[in-house]
């Protein structure tokens, strides 16, 4: 029987097959490191007298804590500063390459890896961050791990793991495109609403079908990024010419004869026609529309044209109770059109939607418009490279002219570990990935949206799509 | 890691599904660089609510958390497990766990016991009608008992074995150092290294 893409990558990285209770031992090609989930792992190595086995397969960046203004100054919050300084000391001691604040390659770890060409098809990629699933857009098997596993990878460059199950998410469309105004973000929010926040548990999701093939690499990264919000271990998309074109010429991509060998191998990384998935989901791209969340988990989403749902109409008791709690926290009344929900903050950025195409899309909507009175809009590029690129295209001038704030790179308001936070009761339209209670600041309320909806919402002050501006 | 065989402690009913790791410990509490002291961040937002279950005696001293389905979703932060363990929890019971949380628990000696939701409903009722009821979790037998209530739970064999023996994962893997070196010798030469390259 044929094998799926995930199974091929798994088998190519099996150091040792599991026996009895012991699982397979999987080799890790690339370990991405940041300041929040690594200090205790480095400490563990020190206590045990261990080294980082392969520092040449590790790369670190500062992203979660870093401020996005005044980055030439020391970090004001002493606890954040200590965490960042600890990463610098650890990387120096253990020989790990680091891109600190102020460095040209600094940025969110999941933006930096692909942009350097370090993320390549068929690799295994891990990081102490759940959005590591982003890298699956290249046909890599990429997943988030906890700090104990971070230490394990540092010490052994492997992880003991049971094979993941496989789920095909097939999204087809007659002409291979998404409906007007529908982006990769809307697509993945619809997938999560369909299978639920636990629907992907234990699975690698492989996104396939004509609508996926037509996506750019950056759009594919948005899709794979949020696989974790469906509970999945990872998301993957088989590499193709779009992937190879994105990689060619990047600093760490293979060159010359190596490039040809690599592409020959990468072309084998597709699910065989006779392979069987453990589960399959099909979505017709024609049914997709701009999608926003109304609740406090990413599965609680609906098309922008819908109304705030009535929990009474939900049959499952757990889901009904969850919806009641969510609406209470979000301060929303059932039956309210989603388009009437007013926000005071718009956040454009994160590892989900902080890439150049996201910034271009939002700038196109904002051009010639103003951010509504009483709304603040933060534009936070995913990396300093993205920031430089945007400035070379004049996008920052569009944002600034509209009244938005143009910031330096980092995770920023996606999780509010730096000063970019919502205040209690504030409401955001956010291109990030999580609308959990308090995620963007204690008492803050989050609606997850695409960059297009974020920009249109900034202009109207209410959840909107670009079509609402004309 | 300390071996885990059986544990008996006060059960805490947490009637919520989708308890994500941002609820278990908000991001502002993740800035420590040490491994201890995370109990103050546990359920930080909810503990501000006087009706939250951990604010009531005798649940305050609980060590067996009984939660709704999809516990530990979201962020990979192992701090969520540390916060639960630092507070005093030894066991979390749920019908479904997020994969990364489940993995993190197994590394830290916190038992993530997966029970049927129907059993959890029964246990919730018992713990709510008789607050302070002790729950006994037997890892060898894979059972949960409290007064007349008995249920079995599931956990993967490898994690169970490691918990029962108190084994360190890294030491287990290092027994295979030779296999790792053999594998490394076979990796294609074009695979990327993070050593700096000229970006021209």
mmCIF file of N, CA and C in Angstrom, chain A residues 121-207:
data_model
loop_
_atom_site.group_PDB
_atom_site.id
_atom_site.type_symbol
_atom_site.label_atom_id
_atom_site.label_comp_id
_atom_site.label_asym_id
_atom_site.label_seq_id
_atom_site.Cartn_x
_atom_site.Cartn_y
_atom_site.Cartn_z
ATOM 1 N N UNK A 121 11.530 21.119 2.418
ATOM 2 C CA UNK A 121 10.649 19.948 2.318
ATOM 3 C C UNK A 121 11.272 18.702 2.932
ATOM 4 N N UNK A 122 10.430 17.897 3.545
ATOM 5 C CA UNK A 122 10.872 16.598 4.035
ATOM 6 C C UNK A 122 11.663 16.628 5.315
ATOM 7 N N UNK A 123 11.871 17.824 5.882
ATOM 8 C CA UNK A 123 12.628 17.911 7.131
ATOM 9 C C UNK A 123 11.720 17.665 8.334
ATOM 10 N N UNK A 124 12.335 17.366 9.466
ATOM 11 C CA UNK A 124 11.625 17.407 10.746
ATOM 12 C C UNK A 124 12.087 18.680 11.463
ATOM 13 N N UNK A 125 11.102 19.459 11.886
ATOM 14 C CA UNK A 125 11.373 20.750 12.511
ATOM 15 C C UNK A 125 10.596 20.816 13.822
ATOM 16 N N UNK A 126 11.268 21.180 14.907
ATOM 17 C CA UNK A 126 10.558 21.339 16.174
ATOM 18 C C UNK A 126 10.952 22.663 16.826
ATOM 19 N N UNK A 127 10.108 23.087 17.757
ATOM 20 C CA UNK A 127 10.366 24.308 18.512
ATOM 21 C C UNK A 127 9.463 24.275 19.740
ATOM 22 N N UNK A 128 9.923 24.871 20.808
ATOM 23 C CA UNK A 128 9.089 24.975 22.002
ATOM 24 C C UNK A 128 8.021 26.022 21.799
ATOM 25 N N UNK A 129 7.195 25.791 20.805
ATOM 26 C CA UNK A 129 6.135 26.731 20.455
ATOM 27 C C UNK A 129 5.140 25.989 19.573
ATOM 28 N N UNK A 130 3.873 26.067 19.938
ATOM 29 C CA UNK A 130 2.888 25.229 19.243
ATOM 30 C C UNK A 130 2.713 25.616 17.780
ATOM 31 N N UNK A 131 3.031 26.858 17.424
ATOM 32 C CA UNK A 131 2.827 27.264 16.029
ATOM 33 C C UNK A 131 3.945 26.829 15.088
ATOM 34 N N UNK A 132 4.783 25.919 15.578
ATOM 35 C CA UNK A 132 5.793 25.294 14.726
ATOM 36 C C UNK A 132 5.144 24.595 13.537
ATOM 37 N N UNK A 133 3.871 24.278 13.662
ATOM 38 C CA UNK A 133 3.137 23.664 12.551
ATOM 39 C C UNK A 133 3.225 24.504 11.275
ATOM 40 N N UNK A 134 3.548 25.783 11.415
ATOM 41 C CA UNK A 134 3.717 26.679 10.260
ATOM 42 C C UNK A 134 4.610 26.072 9.179
ATOM 43 N N UNK A 135 5.711 25.453 9.612
ATOM 44 C CA UNK A 135 6.739 24.997 8.680
ATOM 45 C C UNK A 135 6.278 23.822 7.816
ATOM 46 N N UNK A 136 5.146 23.225 8.202
ATOM 47 C CA UNK A 136 4.576 22.142 7.395
ATOM 48 C C UNK A 136 4.164 22.607 6.014
ATOM 49 N N UNK A 137 4.052 23.910 5.824
ATOM 50 C CA UNK A 137 3.705 24.458 4.506
ATOM 51 C C UNK A 137 4.712 24.040 3.437
ATOM 52 N N UNK A 138 5.933 23.674 3.873
ATOM 53 C CA UNK A 138 6.993 23.261 2.931
ATOM 54 C C UNK A 138 7.025 21.748 2.728
ATOM 55 N N UNK A 139 6.083 21.036 3.364
ATOM 56 C CA UNK A 139 6.166 19.584 3.317
ATOM 57 C C UNK A 139 7.142 19.050 4.340
ATOM 58 N N UNK A 140 7.414 19.869 5.356
ATOM 59 C CA UNK A 140 8.213 19.404 6.494
ATOM 60 C C UNK A 140 7.254 18.865 7.553
ATOM 61 N N UNK A 141 7.738 17.943 8.392
ATOM 62 C CA UNK A 141 6.949 17.489 9.534
ATOM 63 C C UNK A 141 7.392 18.345 10.719
ATOM 64 N N UNK A 142 6.541 19.286 11.102
ATOM 65 C CA UNK A 142 6.954 20.321 12.046
ATOM 66 C C UNK A 142 5.932 20.429 13.159
ATOM 67 N N UNK A 143 6.416 20.378 14.400
ATOM 68 C CA UNK A 143 5.456 20.384 15.506
ATOM 69 C C UNK A 143 6.032 21.026 16.761
ATOM 70 N N UNK A 144 5.126 21.545 17.574
ATOM 71 C CA UNK A 144 5.502 22.189 18.819
ATOM 72 C C UNK A 144 5.787 21.166 19.900
ATOM 73 N N UNK A 145 6.697 21.512 20.794
ATOM 74 C CA UNK A 145 7.080 20.619 21.889
ATOM 75 C C UNK A 145 7.187 21.422 23.181
ATOM 76 N N UNK A 146 7.183 20.722 24.306
ATOM 77 C CA UNK A 146 7.348 21.373 25.599
ATOM 78 C C UNK A 146 8.819 21.505 25.962
ATOM 79 N N UNK A 147 9.074 22.136 27.088
ATOM 80 C CA UNK A 147 10.451 22.432 27.464
ATOM 81 C C UNK A 147 11.275 21.172 27.759
ATOM 82 N N UNK A 148 10.635 20.135 28.323
ATOM 83 C CA UNK A 148 11.382 18.881 28.551
ATOM 84 C C UNK A 148 11.856 18.303 27.227
ATOM 85 N N UNK A 149 10.998 18.404 26.212
ATOM 86 C CA UNK A 149 11.380 17.908 24.892
ATOM 87 C C UNK A 149 12.430 18.815 24.242
ATOM 88 N N UNK A 150 12.348 20.095 24.525
ATOM 89 C CA UNK A 150 13.379 21.021 24.038
ATOM 90 C C UNK A 150 14.749 20.549 24.547
ATOM 91 N N UNK A 151 14.798 20.234 25.835
ATOM 92 C CA UNK A 151 16.048 19.745 26.424
ATOM 93 C C UNK A 151 16.462 18.418 25.780
ATOM 94 N N UNK A 152 15.461 17.581 25.523
ATOM 95 C CA UNK A 152 15.737 16.269 24.916
ATOM 96 C C UNK A 152 16.369 16.429 23.526
ATOM 97 N N UNK A 153 15.812 17.357 22.752
ATOM 98 C CA UNK A 153 16.346 17.580 21.397
ATOM 99 C C UNK A 153 17.738 18.196 21.484
ATOM 100 N N UNK A 154 17.911 19.111 22.409
ATOM 101 C CA UNK A 154 19.246 19.698 22.565
ATOM 102 C C UNK A 154 20.273 18.608 22.886
ATOM 103 N N UNK A 155 19.905 17.689 23.767
ATOM 104 C CA UNK A 155 20.866 16.678 24.228
ATOM 105 C C UNK A 155 21.074 15.556 23.227
ATOM 106 N N UNK A 156 20.039 15.228 22.444
ATOM 107 C CA UNK A 156 20.121 14.007 21.621
ATOM 108 C C UNK A 156 19.811 14.213 20.142
ATOM 109 N N UNK A 157 19.264 15.372 19.776
ATOM 110 C CA UNK A 157 18.804 15.682 18.413
ATOM 111 C C UNK A 157 17.711 14.704 17.953
ATOM 112 N N UNK A 158 17.051 14.087 18.927
ATOM 113 C CA UNK A 158 15.966 13.147 18.602
ATOM 114 C C UNK A 158 14.815 13.341 19.580
ATOM 115 N N UNK A 159 13.691 12.710 19.253
ATOM 116 C CA UNK A 159 12.554 12.630 20.177
ATOM 117 C C UNK A 159 11.945 11.239 20.081
ATOM 118 N N UNK A 160 11.592 10.644 21.239
ATOM 119 C CA UNK A 160 10.860 9.386 21.190
ATOM 120 C C UNK A 160 9.373 9.682 20.965
ATOM 121 N N UNK A 161 8.803 9.143 19.912
ATOM 122 C CA UNK A 161 7.425 9.490 19.547
ATOM 123 C C UNK A 161 6.715 8.302 18.908
ATOM 124 N N UNK A 162 5.414 8.242 19.141
ATOM 125 C CA UNK A 162 4.575 7.293 18.407
ATOM 126 C C UNK A 162 4.139 7.963 17.110
ATOM 127 N N UNK A 163 4.044 7.203 16.027
ATOM 128 C CA UNK A 163 3.607 7.798 14.762
ATOM 129 C C UNK A 163 2.266 8.509 14.920
ATOM 130 N N UNK A 164 2.140 9.632 14.249
ATOM 131 C CA UNK A 164 0.886 10.379 14.275
ATOM 132 C C UNK A 164 -0.087 9.731 13.290
ATOM 133 N N UNK A 165 -1.370 9.891 13.554
ATOM 134 C CA UNK A 165 -2.375 9.479 12.572
ATOM 135 C C UNK A 165 -2.426 10.544 11.471
ATOM 136 N N UNK A 166 -3.067 10.213 10.369
ATOM 137 C CA UNK A 166 -3.112 11.156 9.244
ATOM 138 C C UNK A 166 -4.547 11.503 8.870
ATOM 139 N N UNK A 167 -4.763 12.769 8.596
ATOM 140 C CA UNK A 167 -6.082 13.230 8.167
ATOM 141 C C UNK A 167 -5.914 14.098 6.918
ATOM 142 N N UNK A 168 -6.677 13.779 5.878
ATOM 143 C CA UNK A 168 -6.653 14.608 4.665
ATOM 144 C C UNK A 168 -7.716 15.685 4.789
ATOM 145 N N UNK A 169 -7.308 16.922 4.567
ATOM 146 C CA UNK A 169 -8.267 18.022 4.485
ATOM 147 C C UNK A 169 -8.217 18.486 3.033
ATOM 148 N N UNK A 170 -9.201 18.116 2.262
ATOM 149 C CA UNK A 170 -9.178 18.401 0.827
ATOM 150 C C UNK A 170 -10.078 19.586 0.524
ATOM 151 N N UNK A 171 -9.500 20.607 -0.077
ATOM 152 C CA UNK A 171 -10.259 21.811 -0.395
ATOM 153 C C UNK A 171 -10.149 22.054 -1.894
ATOM 154 N N UNK A 172 -11.227 21.767 -2.573
ATOM 155 C CA UNK A 172 -11.243 21.892 -4.031
ATOM 156 C C UNK A 172 -12.089 23.079 -4.443
ATOM 157 N N UNK A 173 -11.779 23.575 -5.624
ATOM 158 C CA UNK A 173 -12.657 24.565 -6.225
ATOM 159 C C UNK A 173 -12.591 24.374 -7.723
ATOM 160 N N UNK A 174 -13.643 24.767 -8.408
ATOM 161 C CA UNK A 174 -13.748 24.507 -9.842
ATOM 162 C C UNK A 174 -12.584 25.133 -10.597
ATOM 163 N N UNK A 175 -12.243 26.368 -10.273
ATOM 164 C CA UNK A 175 -11.173 27.033 -11.016
ATOM 165 C C UNK A 175 -9.890 27.163 -10.206
ATOM 166 N N UNK A 176 -9.818 26.456 -9.076
ATOM 167 C CA UNK A 176 -8.585 26.455 -8.285
ATOM 168 C C UNK A 176 -8.365 27.703 -7.456
ATOM 169 N N UNK A 177 -9.340 28.580 -7.374
ATOM 170 C CA UNK A 177 -9.124 29.791 -6.580
ATOM 171 C C UNK A 177 -10.151 29.871 -5.451
ATOM 172 N N UNK A 178 -9.894 30.775 -4.530
ATOM 173 C CA UNK A 178 -10.839 31.028 -3.442
ATOM 174 C C UNK A 178 -11.781 32.156 -3.888
ATOM 175 N N UNK A 179 -13.015 32.187 -3.352
ATOM 176 C CA UNK A 179 -13.930 33.279 -3.701
ATOM 177 C C UNK A 179 -13.307 34.643 -3.342
ATOM 178 N N UNK A 180 -13.787 35.684 -3.997
ATOM 179 C CA UNK A 180 -13.244 37.024 -3.762
ATOM 180 C C UNK A 180 -13.330 37.389 -2.284
ATOM 181 N N UNK A 181 -12.267 37.981 -1.750
ATOM 182 C CA UNK A 181 -12.267 38.407 -0.347
ATOM 183 C C UNK A 181 -11.966 37.297 0.642
ATOM 184 N N UNK A 182 -11.814 36.065 0.129
ATOM 185 C CA UNK A 182 -11.516 34.936 1.018
ATOM 186 C C UNK A 182 -10.015 34.664 0.985
ATOM 187 N N UNK A 183 -9.413 34.584 2.152
ATOM 188 C CA UNK A 183 -7.971 34.360 2.251
ATOM 189 C C UNK A 183 -7.690 33.015 2.933
ATOM 190 N N UNK A 184 -6.398 32.699 3.001
ATOM 191 C CA UNK A 184 -5.979 31.474 3.686
ATOM 192 C C UNK A 184 -6.474 31.474 5.138
ATOM 193 N N UNK A 185 -6.531 32.651 5.756
ATOM 194 C CA UNK A 185 -6.976 32.734 7.149
ATOM 195 C C UNK A 185 -8.442 32.321 7.281
ATOM 196 N N UNK A 186 -9.272 32.793 6.351
ATOM 197 C CA UNK A 186 -10.689 32.419 6.381
ATOM 198 C C UNK A 186 -10.843 30.911 6.199
ATOM 199 N N UNK A 187 -10.006 30.389 5.297
ATOM 200 C CA UNK A 187 -10.046 28.954 5.000
ATOM 201 C C UNK A 187 -9.744 28.136 6.260
ATOM 202 N N UNK A 188 -8.675 28.499 6.964
ATOM 203 C CA UNK A 188 -8.290 27.681 8.124
ATOM 204 C C UNK A 188 -9.258 27.894 9.287
ATOM 205 N N UNK A 189 -9.789 29.102 9.434
ATOM 206 C CA UNK A 189 -10.797 29.311 10.491
ATOM 207 C C UNK A 189 -12.029 28.448 10.216
ATOM 208 N N UNK A 190 -12.395 28.326 8.934
ATOM 209 C CA UNK A 190 -13.538 27.486 8.579
ATOM 210 C C UNK A 190 -13.241 26.013 8.855
ATOM 211 N N UNK A 191 -12.003 25.595 8.578
ATOM 212 C CA UNK A 191 -11.621 24.204 8.860
ATOM 213 C C UNK A 191 -11.727 23.928 10.362
ATOM 214 N N UNK A 192 -11.232 24.849 11.180
ATOM 215 C CA UNK A 192 -11.249 24.639 12.634
ATOM 216 C C UNK A 192 -12.692 24.614 13.156
ATOM 217 N N UNK A 193 -13.526 25.513 12.616
ATOM 218 C CA UNK A 193 -14.931 25.509 13.038
ATOM 219 C C UNK A 193 -15.590 24.183 12.665
ATOM 220 N N UNK A 194 -15.154 23.618 11.537
ATOM 221 C CA UNK A 194 -15.743 22.371 11.065
ATOM 222 C C UNK A 194 -15.302 21.181 11.929
ATOM 223 N N UNK A 195 -14.007 21.028 12.176
ATOM 224 C CA UNK A 195 -13.574 19.805 12.886
ATOM 225 C C UNK A 195 -13.424 20.022 14.387
ATOM 226 N N UNK A 196 -13.442 21.277 14.838
ATOM 227 C CA UNK A 196 -13.399 21.546 16.276
ATOM 228 C C UNK A 196 -11.985 21.661 16.808
ATOM 229 N N UNK A 197 -11.853 22.233 18.004
ATOM 230 C CA UNK A 197 -10.525 22.470 18.573
ATOM 231 C C UNK A 197 -9.850 21.169 19.000
ATOM 232 N N UNK A 198 -10.632 20.085 19.089
ATOM 233 C CA UNK A 198 -10.029 18.803 19.445
ATOM 234 C C UNK A 198 -10.047 17.827 18.280
ATOM 235 N N UNK A 199 -10.596 18.245 17.148
ATOM 236 C CA UNK A 199 -10.801 17.336 16.022
ATOM 237 C C UNK A 199 -9.528 16.773 15.433
ATOM 238 N N UNK A 200 -8.431 17.510 15.591
ATOM 239 C CA UNK A 200 -7.171 17.072 15.000
ATOM 240 C C UNK A 200 -6.262 16.344 15.973
ATOM 241 N N UNK A 201 -6.726 16.122 17.206
ATOM 242 C CA UNK A 201 -5.836 15.521 18.215
ATOM 243 C C UNK A 201 -5.250 14.197 17.730
ATOM 244 N N UNK A 202 -3.928 14.094 17.794
ATOM 245 C CA UNK A 202 -3.241 12.869 17.396
ATOM 246 C C UNK A 202 -2.939 12.794 15.908
ATOM 247 N N UNK A 203 -3.453 13.749 15.128
ATOM 248 C CA UNK A 203 -3.320 13.693 13.667
ATOM 249 C C UNK A 203 -2.298 14.694 13.134
ATOM 250 N N UNK A 204 -1.732 14.327 11.978
ATOM 251 C CA UNK A 204 -1.124 15.308 11.088
ATOM 252 C C UNK A 204 -2.178 15.610 10.041
ATOM 253 N N UNK A 205 -2.494 16.878 9.836
ATOM 254 C CA UNK A 205 -3.448 17.244 8.796
ATOM 255 C C UNK A 205 -2.676 17.484 7.508
ATOM 256 N N UNK A 206 -3.071 16.816 6.432
ATOM 257 C CA UNK A 206 -2.467 17.157 5.134
ATOM 258 C C UNK A 206 -3.499 17.920 4.315
ATOM 259 N N UNK A 207 -3.179 19.175 4.033
ATOM 260 C CA UNK A 207 -4.075 20.013 3.231
ATOM 261 C C UNK A 207 -3.786 19.744 1.769
#
